[in-house]
Short mmCIF file of C-alpha atoms in Angstrom, two decimals:
data_model
loop_
_atom_site.label_atom_id
_atom_site.label_comp_id
_atom_site.label_asym_id
_atom_site.label_seq_id
_atom_site.Cartn_x
_atom_site.Cartn_y
_atom_site.Cartn_z
CA MET A 176 -27.25 -29.85 -3.05
CA THR A 177 -28.23 -29.45 0.56
CA MET A 178 -31.48 -31.23 1.33
CA ILE A 179 -33.23 -28.76 3.57
CA GLY A 180 -36.23 -29.89 5.55
CA SER A 181 -36.55 -33.37 4.07
CA VAL A 182 -38.05 -34.76 7.28
CA ALA A 183 -41.61 -34.28 6.05
CA GLY A 184 -43.46 -33.44 2.88
CA CYS A 185 -44.06 -29.80 2.13
CA GLY A 186 -47.56 -30.25 0.77
CA ALA A 187 -50.30 -32.15 2.49
CA SER A 188 -52.83 -34.54 1.06
CA SER A 189 -56.45 -33.51 0.83
CA ALA A 190 -57.12 -35.59 3.92
CA GLU A 191 -54.52 -33.68 5.89
CA MET A 192 -55.64 -30.17 5.05
CA PRO A 193 -58.93 -28.45 5.86
CA THR A 194 -61.50 -29.06 3.11
CA GLU A 195 -62.12 -25.40 2.43
CA ILE A 196 -58.40 -24.69 1.96
CA ALA A 197 -57.96 -27.74 -0.27
CA GLU A 198 -60.78 -26.47 -2.46
CA LEU A 199 -59.33 -22.97 -2.61
CA THR A 200 -55.86 -24.05 -3.66
CA GLY A 201 -56.82 -26.88 -5.92
CA THR A 202 -53.90 -28.95 -4.61
CA ALA A 203 -55.86 -31.84 -3.10
CA ALA A 204 -54.72 -34.40 -5.68
CA ALA A 205 -51.18 -33.10 -6.06
CA SER A 206 -48.07 -35.00 -4.97
CA VAL A 207 -46.67 -32.67 -2.41
CA ASP A 208 -43.94 -34.50 -0.52
CA TYR A 209 -41.17 -31.91 -0.53
CA GLN A 210 -37.97 -32.63 -2.41
CA VAL A 211 -35.46 -30.19 -3.79
CA PRO A 212 -36.76 -29.37 -7.30
CA THR A 213 -34.70 -31.09 -9.99
CA GLN A 214 -35.40 -28.25 -12.42
CA VAL A 215 -35.29 -24.54 -11.74
CA PRO A 216 -38.68 -23.69 -10.23
CA ALA A 217 -41.00 -21.11 -11.73
CA SER A 218 -41.96 -20.06 -8.18
CA LEU A 219 -39.16 -17.72 -7.12
CA VAL A 220 -38.53 -17.00 -3.44
CA ASP A 221 -35.87 -15.55 -1.15
CA GLN A 222 -34.01 -18.73 -0.21
CA VAL A 223 -32.41 -17.04 2.80
CA GLY A 224 -35.80 -16.17 4.24
CA TYR A 225 -38.33 -13.51 5.20
CA SER A 226 -38.71 -11.47 8.37
CA SER A 227 -41.87 -12.30 10.30
CA GLU A 228 -43.46 -8.86 10.25
CA SER A 229 -42.25 -7.72 6.83
CA GLU A 230 -43.87 -7.86 3.41
CA LYS A 231 -43.40 -11.30 1.82
CA VAL A 232 -43.62 -11.85 -1.90
CA VAL A 233 -43.12 -14.64 -4.43
CA VAL A 234 -42.66 -14.22 -8.19
CA PHE A 235 -44.25 -16.73 -10.57
CA LYS A 236 -42.91 -17.12 -14.11
CA GLY A 237 -45.38 -18.16 -16.80
CA GLU A 238 -48.25 -16.83 -18.88
CA ASP A 239 -50.94 -19.28 -17.73
CA ILE A 240 -50.41 -19.14 -13.97
CA SER A 241 -53.50 -18.00 -12.08
CA GLY A 242 -55.68 -18.79 -9.09
CA SER A 243 -54.20 -19.41 -5.66
CA PHE A 244 -50.97 -20.66 -4.21
CA GLY A 245 -50.30 -22.51 -0.98
CA VAL A 246 -47.56 -22.10 1.60
CA TYR A 247 -46.64 -25.35 3.33
CA ASN A 248 -44.73 -26.01 6.52
CA ILE A 249 -41.93 -28.41 5.57
CA GLU A 250 -41.58 -29.91 9.03
CA ASN A 251 -45.15 -31.20 9.34
CA GLY A 252 -46.46 -31.00 5.78
CA LYS A 253 -49.37 -28.73 6.73
CA LEU A 254 -50.85 -26.06 4.50
CA VAL A 255 -50.54 -22.88 6.56
CA TYR A 256 -51.47 -20.11 4.15
CA THR A 257 -53.23 -19.53 0.84
CA GLY A 258 -52.73 -16.48 -1.30
CA GLU A 259 -53.98 -15.09 -4.58
CA ILE A 260 -51.77 -15.05 -7.68
CA LEU A 261 -52.02 -11.63 -9.30
CA LYS A 262 -52.63 -11.20 -13.01
CA PRO A 263 -49.50 -11.96 -15.10
CA VAL A 264 -47.83 -9.07 -16.92
CA PHE A 265 -45.42 -9.30 -19.83
CA ASN A 266 -41.88 -8.36 -18.86
CA GLU A 267 -40.33 -6.82 -21.98
CA ALA A 268 -36.84 -6.63 -20.50
CA LEU A 269 -36.77 -10.38 -19.88
CA GLY A 270 -39.22 -11.59 -22.54
CA GLU A 271 -41.40 -13.46 -20.03
CA TYR A 272 -44.71 -13.27 -18.20
CA ASP A 273 -44.47 -12.71 -14.45
CA SER A 274 -46.99 -12.48 -11.64
CA LEU A 275 -46.72 -11.82 -7.93
CA GLY A 276 -48.17 -13.41 -4.83
CA TYR A 277 -48.10 -11.98 -1.32
CA PHE A 278 -48.16 -13.87 1.99
CA ASN A 279 -47.60 -11.03 4.44
CA ASP A 280 -49.89 -12.47 7.12
CA LEU A 281 -47.72 -15.58 7.55
CA GLN A 282 -45.65 -14.57 10.58
CA GLU A 283 -45.09 -17.83 12.44
CA GLU A 284 -41.44 -18.87 12.43
CA GLY A 285 -40.67 -22.01 10.47
CA GLN A 286 -39.41 -23.48 7.23
CA TYR A 287 -41.74 -23.38 4.25
CA CYS A 288 -42.15 -23.76 0.51
CA ILE A 289 -44.65 -22.46 -2.05
CA TYR A 290 -46.81 -24.90 -4.08
CA THR A 291 -49.11 -24.38 -7.04
CA ASP A 292 -50.64 -26.96 -9.39
CA ALA A 293 -49.31 -25.10 -12.42
CA VAL A 294 -45.61 -25.00 -11.54
CA GLY A 295 -45.13 -27.24 -8.51
CA GLU A 296 -42.85 -26.38 -5.60
CA SER A 297 -40.48 -23.54 -4.91
CA TYR A 298 -37.19 -23.86 -3.13
CA SER A 299 -37.51 -23.82 0.65
CA PHE A 300 -37.23 -20.70 2.78
CA THR A 301 -37.56 -19.68 6.40
CA VAL A 302 -39.70 -17.12 8.16
CA SER A 303 -38.11 -15.77 11.33
CA GLU A 304 -38.08 -12.69 13.51
CA ASP A 305 -34.59 -11.68 12.38
CA ALA A 306 -34.14 -13.37 9.02
CA TYR A 307 -31.01 -11.48 7.96
CA ARG A 308 -28.98 -11.29 11.18
CA GLU A 309 -26.84 -14.31 10.34
CA LEU A 310 -26.25 -13.01 6.82
CA PHE A 311 -25.44 -9.55 8.17
CA ASN A 312 -22.92 -10.93 10.67
CA GLU A 313 -21.34 -13.14 8.00
CA ALA A 314 -20.88 -10.13 5.73
CA CYS A 315 -19.42 -8.00 8.53
CA LYS A 316 -17.01 -10.77 9.49
CA LYS A 317 -15.80 -11.21 5.91
CA TYR A 318 -13.16 -8.54 6.48
CA TYR A 319 -11.79 -10.30 9.55
CA ILE A 320 -11.46 -13.46 7.43
CA ASN A 321 -9.48 -11.39 4.89
CA ARG A 322 -7.06 -9.91 7.44
CA CYS A 323 -3.40 -10.04 6.51
CA GLY A 324 -0.42 -10.18 8.84
CA ILE A 325 -1.97 -12.10 11.74
CA GLY A 326 -2.91 -15.68 12.41
CA LEU A 327 -6.62 -16.47 12.36
CA SER A 328 -7.65 -19.03 14.96
CA GLU A 329 -10.42 -21.59 14.50
CA ASN A 330 -12.29 -19.97 17.41
CA TYR A 331 -12.89 -16.89 15.26
CA ALA A 332 -12.31 -17.99 11.67
CA GLY A 333 -13.49 -21.63 11.62
CA ASP A 334 -12.44 -23.33 8.38
CA ASN A 335 -10.73 -20.11 7.27
CA ALA A 336 -8.14 -20.31 10.05
CA HIS A 337 -4.50 -19.93 9.01
CA SER A 338 -1.15 -18.88 10.42
CA ALA A 339 0.15 -15.32 10.10
CA CYS A 340 1.01 -14.30 6.54
CA HIS A 341 3.18 -11.60 4.93
CA THR A 342 4.91 -10.65 8.17
CA THR A 343 8.35 -9.91 6.67
CA MET A 344 9.48 -6.54 5.36
CA ALA A 345 8.26 -5.54 1.91
CA HIS A 346 10.25 -3.68 -0.75
CA LEU A 347 9.43 -0.64 -2.84
CA GLN A 348 8.80 -1.57 -6.45
CA GLU A 349 10.62 1.59 -7.58
CA ASP A 350 13.70 0.89 -5.46
CA MET A 351 14.17 -2.68 -4.25
CA SER A 352 16.90 -1.55 -1.86
CA VAL A 353 14.27 0.18 0.29
CA SER A 354 12.41 -2.05 2.75
CA ILE A 355 9.13 -1.06 4.40
CA ASP A 356 6.80 -2.55 7.03
CA VAL A 357 3.36 -2.91 5.48
CA THR A 358 1.99 -5.75 7.60
CA GLY A 359 -1.76 -5.73 8.15
CA GLY A 360 -4.74 -4.67 6.08
CA TRP A 361 -7.26 -6.74 4.12
CA HIS A 362 -6.59 -9.14 1.28
CA MET A 363 -8.67 -8.10 -1.73
CA ASP A 364 -8.37 -11.16 -3.97
CA GLU A 365 -6.96 -14.67 -4.25
CA GLN A 366 -3.51 -13.22 -4.89
CA ALA A 367 -3.67 -11.51 -1.47
CA ARG A 368 -3.37 -8.07 -3.05
CA ARG A 369 -3.92 -5.16 -0.67
CA ASP A 370 -5.10 -2.05 -2.50
CA THR A 371 -5.14 1.30 -0.73
CA ALA A 372 -7.71 3.14 -2.89
CA LEU A 373 -10.06 0.15 -2.80
CA GLY A 374 -9.48 -0.40 0.93
CA SER A 375 -10.23 3.27 1.59
CA ARG A 376 -13.48 3.14 -0.40
CA ILE A 377 -14.59 -0.01 1.40
CA ALA A 378 -13.76 1.41 4.82
CA GLU A 379 -15.61 4.62 3.97
CA ASN A 380 -18.73 2.70 2.97
CA LEU A 381 -18.57 0.74 6.22
CA LEU A 382 -18.21 3.95 8.23
CA MET A 383 -21.09 5.50 6.34
CA ALA A 384 -23.28 2.46 6.99
CA TYR A 385 -22.44 2.79 10.67
CA GLU A 386 -23.35 6.48 10.58
CA MET A 387 -26.73 5.78 8.97
CA ASN A 388 -27.75 2.88 11.26
CA PRO A 389 -25.42 2.62 14.29
CA SER A 390 -27.82 0.41 16.26
CA ALA A 391 -27.41 -2.35 13.66
CA PHE A 392 -23.76 -2.83 14.59
CA THR A 393 -22.88 -4.72 17.76
CA ASP A 394 -19.77 -5.48 19.77
CA ASP A 395 -20.21 -9.25 19.73
CA THR A 396 -19.81 -10.54 16.15
CA GLY A 397 -17.00 -12.90 17.13
CA ILE A 398 -13.71 -11.19 16.30
CA PRO A 399 -10.77 -10.79 18.72
CA GLU A 400 -11.82 -7.20 19.53
CA SER A 401 -15.41 -8.13 20.42
CA GLU A 402 -16.67 -6.99 23.85
CA ASN A 403 -14.12 -4.15 24.04
CA GLY A 404 -16.76 -1.41 24.21
CA ILE A 405 -16.30 -0.38 20.57
CA PRO A 406 -18.63 -1.56 17.78
CA ASP A 407 -16.89 -4.37 15.94
CA ILE A 408 -17.31 -2.63 12.59
CA LEU A 409 -15.16 0.26 13.86
CA ASP A 410 -12.58 -2.21 15.19
CA GLU A 411 -12.46 -3.80 11.76
CA VAL A 412 -12.04 -0.48 9.98
CA LYS A 413 -9.27 0.45 12.43
CA TYR A 414 -7.40 -2.69 11.44
CA GLU A 415 -7.38 -1.41 7.86
CA VAL A 416 -6.57 2.14 9.01
CA ASP A 417 -3.47 0.91 10.86
CA TRP A 418 -2.23 -0.58 7.60
CA LEU A 419 -3.15 2.44 5.49
CA LEU A 420 -1.08 4.63 7.78
CA LYS A 421 1.92 2.39 7.11
CA MET A 422 1.30 2.87 3.38
CA GLN A 423 1.61 6.67 3.60
CA ASP A 424 4.93 7.98 2.30
CA PRO A 425 6.43 9.82 5.32
CA ARG A 426 8.23 12.28 3.05
CA THR A 427 5.43 13.48 0.75
CA GLY A 428 2.24 12.41 2.51
CA GLY A 429 1.20 10.49 -0.60
CA GLU A 430 -0.27 7.01 -0.39
CA TYR A 431 1.38 4.00 -1.97
CA ALA A 432 -1.08 2.33 -4.34
CA ALA A 433 -0.85 -1.31 -3.28
CA ALA A 434 1.03 -4.10 -1.54
CA MET A 435 1.25 -6.95 -4.06
CA THR A 436 2.44 -10.50 -3.60
CA ASN A 437 5.21 -11.62 -5.93
CA VAL A 438 4.06 -15.21 -6.34
CA GLN A 439 6.24 -17.59 -8.30
CA LYS A 440 4.50 -20.29 -10.34
CA GLY A 441 3.15 -22.90 -7.96
CA GLY A 442 4.24 -20.89 -4.94
CA ASP A 443 2.35 -20.27 -1.71
CA VAL A 444 0.65 -16.88 -1.92
CA PHE A 445 0.69 -16.55 1.90
CA ALA A 446 4.48 -16.92 1.99
CA ALA A 447 5.24 -14.85 -1.12
CA PRO A 448 7.37 -11.69 -0.85
CA VAL A 449 5.56 -8.36 -1.07
CA LEU A 450 6.23 -5.43 -3.39
CA VAL A 451 4.85 -1.94 -2.71
CA SER A 452 3.74 -0.04 -5.82
CA PRO A 453 4.42 3.71 -6.25
CA VAL A 454 2.43 6.56 -4.73
CA SER A 455 -0.88 7.13 -6.56
CA MET A 456 -2.99 10.28 -6.47
CA ASP A 457 -6.15 8.16 -6.64
CA ALA A 458 -4.99 6.28 -3.55
CA THR A 459 -3.88 9.51 -1.86
CA ILE A 460 -7.17 11.37 -2.19
CA SER A 461 -9.20 8.25 -1.34
CA PHE A 462 -7.06 7.84 1.79
CA ALA A 463 -7.59 11.51 2.75
CA SER A 464 -11.36 11.19 2.50
CA MET A 465 -11.64 7.97 4.48
CA MET A 466 -9.17 8.96 7.22
CA ALA A 467 -11.04 12.21 7.84
CA ARG A 468 -14.31 10.29 8.14
CA PHE A 469 -12.70 7.72 10.44
CA SER A 470 -11.25 10.39 12.71
CA TYR A 471 -14.68 11.97 13.05
CA PHE A 472 -16.28 8.78 14.38
CA TYR A 473 -13.33 7.39 16.32
CA GLN A 474 -12.83 10.56 18.35
CA GLN A 475 -15.09 9.32 21.15
CA TYR A 476 -13.12 6.09 21.54
CA ASP A 477 -9.50 7.23 21.17
CA SER A 478 -9.06 10.95 20.59
CA GLU A 479 -5.26 10.69 20.24
CA PHE A 480 -5.43 8.08 17.49
CA ALA A 481 -8.31 9.95 15.82
CA THR A 482 -6.13 13.08 15.70
CA THR A 483 -3.30 11.07 14.15
CA ALA A 484 -5.70 9.90 11.46
CA LEU A 485 -6.93 13.44 10.80
CA LYS A 486 -3.40 14.80 10.46
CA ALA A 487 -2.60 12.02 8.01
CA ALA A 488 -5.70 12.94 6.00
CA ASP A 489 -4.67 16.60 5.90
CA ARG A 490 -1.14 15.72 4.71
CA ALA A 491 -2.57 13.48 2.00
CA PHE A 492 -4.92 16.22 0.79
CA SER A 493 -2.02 18.66 0.60
CA CYS A 494 0.04 16.13 -1.35
CA PHE A 495 -2.82 15.71 -3.77
CA LEU A 496 -3.12 19.48 -4.34
CA ASN A 497 0.64 19.68 -4.89
CA ASN A 498 0.36 17.25 -7.76
CA GLN A 499 -2.91 18.16 -9.47
CA LYS A 500 -5.78 20.62 -9.38
CA ALA A 501 -8.80 19.93 -7.20
CA GLU A 502 -11.15 20.66 -10.10
CA ASP A 503 -9.58 17.86 -12.15
CA ASP A 504 -10.76 15.05 -9.89
CA SER A 505 -14.15 14.97 -8.15
CA ALA A 506 -12.64 12.79 -5.41
CA ALA A 507 -11.27 16.08 -4.07
CA PHE A 508 -14.84 17.24 -3.47
CA LYS A 509 -15.66 14.17 -1.38
CA ALA A 510 -12.42 14.46 0.61
CA ALA A 511 -12.96 18.19 1.14
CA ALA A 512 -16.43 17.51 2.55
CA GLN A 513 -15.00 15.05 5.06
CA LEU A 514 -12.15 17.32 6.08
CA TYR A 515 -14.41 20.37 6.35
CA ARG A 516 -16.75 18.44 8.65
CA ALA A 517 -13.79 17.44 10.82
CA THR A 518 -11.91 20.77 10.85
CA GLY A 519 -14.07 23.65 9.59
CA SER A 520 -11.06 24.91 7.58
CA GLN A 521 -11.78 27.42 4.84
CA THR A 522 -9.34 25.60 2.54
CA TYR A 523 -11.80 22.74 2.26
CA ALA A 524 -14.83 25.02 2.10
CA ASP A 525 -13.32 26.70 -0.96
CA VAL A 526 -12.98 23.36 -2.78
CA LEU A 527 -16.61 22.56 -1.95
CA GLY A 528 -17.77 25.95 -3.21
CA MET A 529 -15.91 25.53 -6.48
CA TYR A 530 -17.79 22.30 -7.20
CA PHE A 531 -21.16 23.59 -5.99
CA ASP A 532 -20.82 26.45 -8.49
CA LYS A 533 -20.48 24.09 -11.46
CA PRO A 534 -23.41 24.63 -13.87
CA ASP A 535 -23.92 20.87 -14.28
CA PHE A 536 -23.79 20.03 -10.57
CA ASP A 537 -27.26 18.45 -10.55
CA GLN A 538 -26.20 16.04 -13.30
CA LEU A 539 -22.96 15.28 -11.47
CA PHE A 540 -24.94 14.49 -8.33
CA ILE A 541 -26.57 11.59 -10.19
CA SER A 542 -23.67 10.42 -12.34
CA ASP A 543 -20.59 10.95 -10.16
CA GLU A 544 -20.31 8.88 -6.97
CA ASN A 545 -17.79 11.29 -5.42
CA ILE A 546 -20.17 14.22 -5.85
CA PHE A 547 -23.07 12.20 -4.46
CA LEU A 548 -21.19 11.00 -1.36
CA GLY A 549 -19.60 14.39 -0.73
CA SER A 550 -23.02 16.02 -0.91
CA VAL A 551 -24.44 13.56 1.61
CA THR A 552 -21.57 14.42 3.95
CA TYR A 553 -22.29 18.14 3.49
CA LEU A 554 -25.84 17.55 4.69
CA SER A 555 -24.48 16.19 8.00
CA ILE A 556 -21.87 18.88 8.68
CA ASN A 557 -22.06 20.70 12.02
CA GLN A 558 -19.80 23.48 10.76
CA LYS A 559 -21.12 26.60 9.05
CA VAL A 560 -23.01 25.61 5.90
CA ASP A 561 -25.16 27.30 3.28
CA VAL A 562 -28.78 26.48 4.24
CA ASP A 563 -30.07 27.10 0.72
CA ARG A 564 -27.44 24.73 -0.60
CA CYS A 565 -28.57 22.07 1.88
CA THR A 566 -32.17 22.50 0.74
CA TYR A 567 -31.05 22.10 -2.86
CA LEU A 568 -29.08 18.93 -2.02
CA MET A 569 -32.06 17.43 -0.21
CA LYS A 570 -34.21 18.01 -3.28
CA LEU A 571 -31.62 16.24 -5.42
CA LEU A 572 -31.43 13.34 -2.96
CA MET A 573 -35.20 12.98 -2.78
CA LYS A 574 -35.47 13.11 -6.57
CA ALA A 575 -32.85 10.37 -6.91
CA SER A 576 -34.64 8.21 -4.34
CA GLU A 577 -38.03 8.69 -5.94
CA ASP A 578 -36.57 7.71 -9.29
CA ILE A 579 -35.22 4.50 -7.71
CA ALA A 580 -38.61 3.78 -6.13
CA SER A 581 -40.36 4.40 -9.45
CA ARG A 582 -38.05 2.05 -11.36
CA ALA A 583 -38.54 -0.66 -8.75
CA SER A 584 -42.34 -0.31 -8.85
CA LYS A 585 -42.36 -0.84 -12.63
CA SER A 586 -40.41 -4.09 -12.35
CA SER A 587 -42.19 -7.42 -12.00
CA TYR A 588 -39.35 -8.40 -9.65
CA LEU A 589 -39.75 -5.15 -7.67
CA VAL A 590 -36.12 -4.09 -8.27
CA THR A 591 -34.24 -1.47 -10.27
CA ASP A 592 -32.17 -3.84 -12.42
CA GLU A 593 -34.01 -7.12 -12.89
CA ALA A 594 -32.05 -7.96 -16.05
CA GLY A 595 -28.75 -7.58 -14.20
CA ARG A 596 -27.26 -5.24 -16.80
CA GLY A 597 -25.20 -3.46 -14.15
CA GLY A 598 -24.19 -6.62 -12.30
CA PHE A 599 -24.62 -6.22 -8.57
CA ASP A 600 -23.34 -2.66 -8.75
CA THR A 601 -26.56 -0.94 -9.84
CA ILE A 602 -28.72 -2.65 -7.23
CA LEU A 603 -26.27 -2.18 -4.36
CA LYS A 604 -25.64 1.50 -5.07
CA ASP A 605 -29.33 2.23 -5.59
CA MET A 606 -30.03 0.69 -2.19
CA ARG A 607 -27.25 2.73 -0.61
CA CYS A 608 -29.03 5.85 -1.85
CA LEU A 609 -32.35 4.68 -0.39
CA THR A 610 -30.69 3.75 2.90
CA ILE A 611 -29.21 7.24 3.19
CA THR A 612 -32.55 8.88 2.41
CA ASP A 613 -34.34 6.53 4.78
CA HIS A 614 -31.96 7.66 7.52
CA ILE A 615 -32.67 11.34 6.94
CA ILE A 616 -36.42 11.04 6.31
CA TYR A 617 -37.79 7.67 7.39
CA ASN A 618 -40.00 6.15 4.72
CA HIS A 619 -41.50 2.69 5.21
CA GLU A 620 -41.83 2.33 1.44
CA TYR A 621 -38.07 2.68 1.07
CA THR A 622 -37.44 0.01 3.71
CA THR A 623 -39.74 -2.38 1.82
CA ILE A 624 -37.97 -1.64 -1.47
CA ILE A 625 -34.60 -2.36 0.16
CA GLU A 626 -35.92 -5.66 1.50
CA ASN A 627 -37.29 -6.60 -1.93
CA HIS A 628 -33.80 -6.15 -3.35
CA VAL A 629 -32.46 -8.51 -0.70
CA HIS A 630 -35.12 -11.01 -1.79
CA PHE A 631 -33.97 -10.60 -5.39
CA LEU A 632 -30.29 -11.21 -4.57
CA ALA A 633 -31.19 -14.19 -2.39
CA GLY A 634 -33.11 -16.09 -5.05
CA MET A 635 -36.21 -14.17 -6.14
CA ASN A 636 -34.61 -13.47 -9.52
CA PRO A 637 -35.07 -14.87 -13.06
CA LYS A 638 -32.40 -17.56 -12.55
CA ALA A 639 -33.58 -18.53 -9.03
CA VAL A 640 -29.99 -18.17 -7.80
CA ASN A 641 -29.01 -17.16 -4.28
CA TYR A 642 -26.11 -14.76 -4.83
CA LEU A 643 -25.63 -13.99 -1.13
CA THR A 644 -24.76 -17.28 0.59
CA ASP A 645 -23.64 -20.77 -0.34
CA ALA A 646 -25.90 -22.61 2.10
CA THR A 647 -29.24 -22.90 0.28
CA GLU A 648 -30.55 -25.16 -2.47
CA ARG A 649 -29.45 -23.16 -5.53
CA THR A 650 -26.54 -20.77 -5.17
CA TYR A 651 -24.00 -18.99 -7.32
CA GLN A 652 -21.54 -21.79 -6.60
CA GLU A 653 -23.78 -24.32 -8.33
CA THR A 654 -24.23 -22.14 -11.41
CA GLY A 655 -20.59 -21.05 -11.58
CA GLU A 656 -21.45 -17.37 -11.25
CA SER A 657 -19.93 -14.74 -9.01
CA GLY A 658 -21.47 -14.13 -5.61
CA VAL A 659 -21.77 -10.83 -3.77
CA MET A 660 -19.58 -12.17 -0.95
CA ASN A 661 -16.71 -12.79 -3.38
CA ASP A 662 -16.14 -9.08 -3.95
CA PRO A 663 -14.96 -7.04 -0.92
CA GLU A 664 -16.44 -3.80 -2.26
CA SER A 665 -19.81 -5.43 -2.91
CA VAL A 666 -19.78 -6.87 0.62
CA ALA A 667 -19.50 -3.35 2.05
CA LEU A 668 -22.49 -2.21 0.00
CA LEU A 669 -24.44 -5.30 1.05
CA ILE A 670 -23.73 -4.43 4.69
CA PHE A 671 -24.97 -0.93 3.91
CA MET A 672 -28.35 -2.15 2.62
CA LEU A 673 -28.78 -4.82 5.30
CA SER A 674 -28.06 -2.35 8.09
CA VAL A 675 -31.39 -0.61 7.57
CA LEU A 676 -33.16 -3.96 8.12
CA GLU A 677 -31.13 -4.72 11.27
CA GLN A 678 -31.43 -1.42 13.14
#
């Protein structure tokens, strides 16, 4: 384990700290030289850190914890803050007693830990003006690290540098005599699979995050396209778009489902031949939706390429309708919303109207991600829209957001899924909803809730595990669990929630 801040003790002796503070905390006789706890602490903190001016909270596990807690500067061992431990409450979902402590007024940058007599020290954490910028940039750059078809230099990729992979012609799985150029795109797993439906969903989430909080995304994250006058996140999406265009069947407009490596036992996955799986309607409609969204935002940077993307989206939508009915797959609603925003065509308006007229639309808004995301797009359309329908959608969005806020407020960890029943998925998608609402109607409470969920994922959880990075004292690597950064789709949703904190 990394020994962070071992230069000096975290706690101070009673001689080192002011008498009145020593009396308040009751830590005068405690051994407080900071060492990484050998057992999982009962003082749970965000191991990545806290922003200087934001709300800061620690969770204490245990029925008999009360009184005050101290925050110590690791570098010099000084007690810098004392806070009150709130009354413990029984957490039925987890079968434990939990209490909270706040240290909002601690704004000076530094590295700290929490100490109480009852449970000892927490893991270390930092307080800084921009606590999540490094994490945000790391997440954004994850897709560059996963690029296929080009060499990654140490200047940009560090230890992930490698020579160009999968640069030879691929073959259609249905007819091995047909070769096809599908170089490019993002690897999605350790087998270097490139999936078109998944890639389209990821790219669409990244584009949506950019739409909600464009000021969070810079042109200097350290990829080859940096400093070209285009936000790096759009450059990264374009890299995937270039590949997705290659994966569109020129005859039908349908989208091939995936480019898969054919790895022999013990073989090198980077040198393995590639097989292209057949056209999929799921991939086709996902492609149509994302390409329409991309064309909308890329128009200001390259109108010719944006038009190419929009035409490809239109062809894909037509292919989809030639193979199945729009009412049979709600992904058609989301794609129609994107294409209507970009074109104003009545064809897409009719698909939207058909779904809006469903008697259970309000339930679908909550339960069906395609309906939810298509509705959000409808709220941002500059074409002719039904104002009453927009009002109705805003009510649904606000109701969903208030339900998320209510669930978080009832949790002793201040999150919507403290037991982790939905994996990372529930938390990340709930925070996407709040981020969208926060963009439309700014609400400081929502921003705080989003930040609390970052705290939870970064260590303020029942297992005291940092699921976001591998650079702190207790991470998912140590416990053998999956981390958010290991799943490309989760990374996009993490970028979404962090963007509201970086704008």
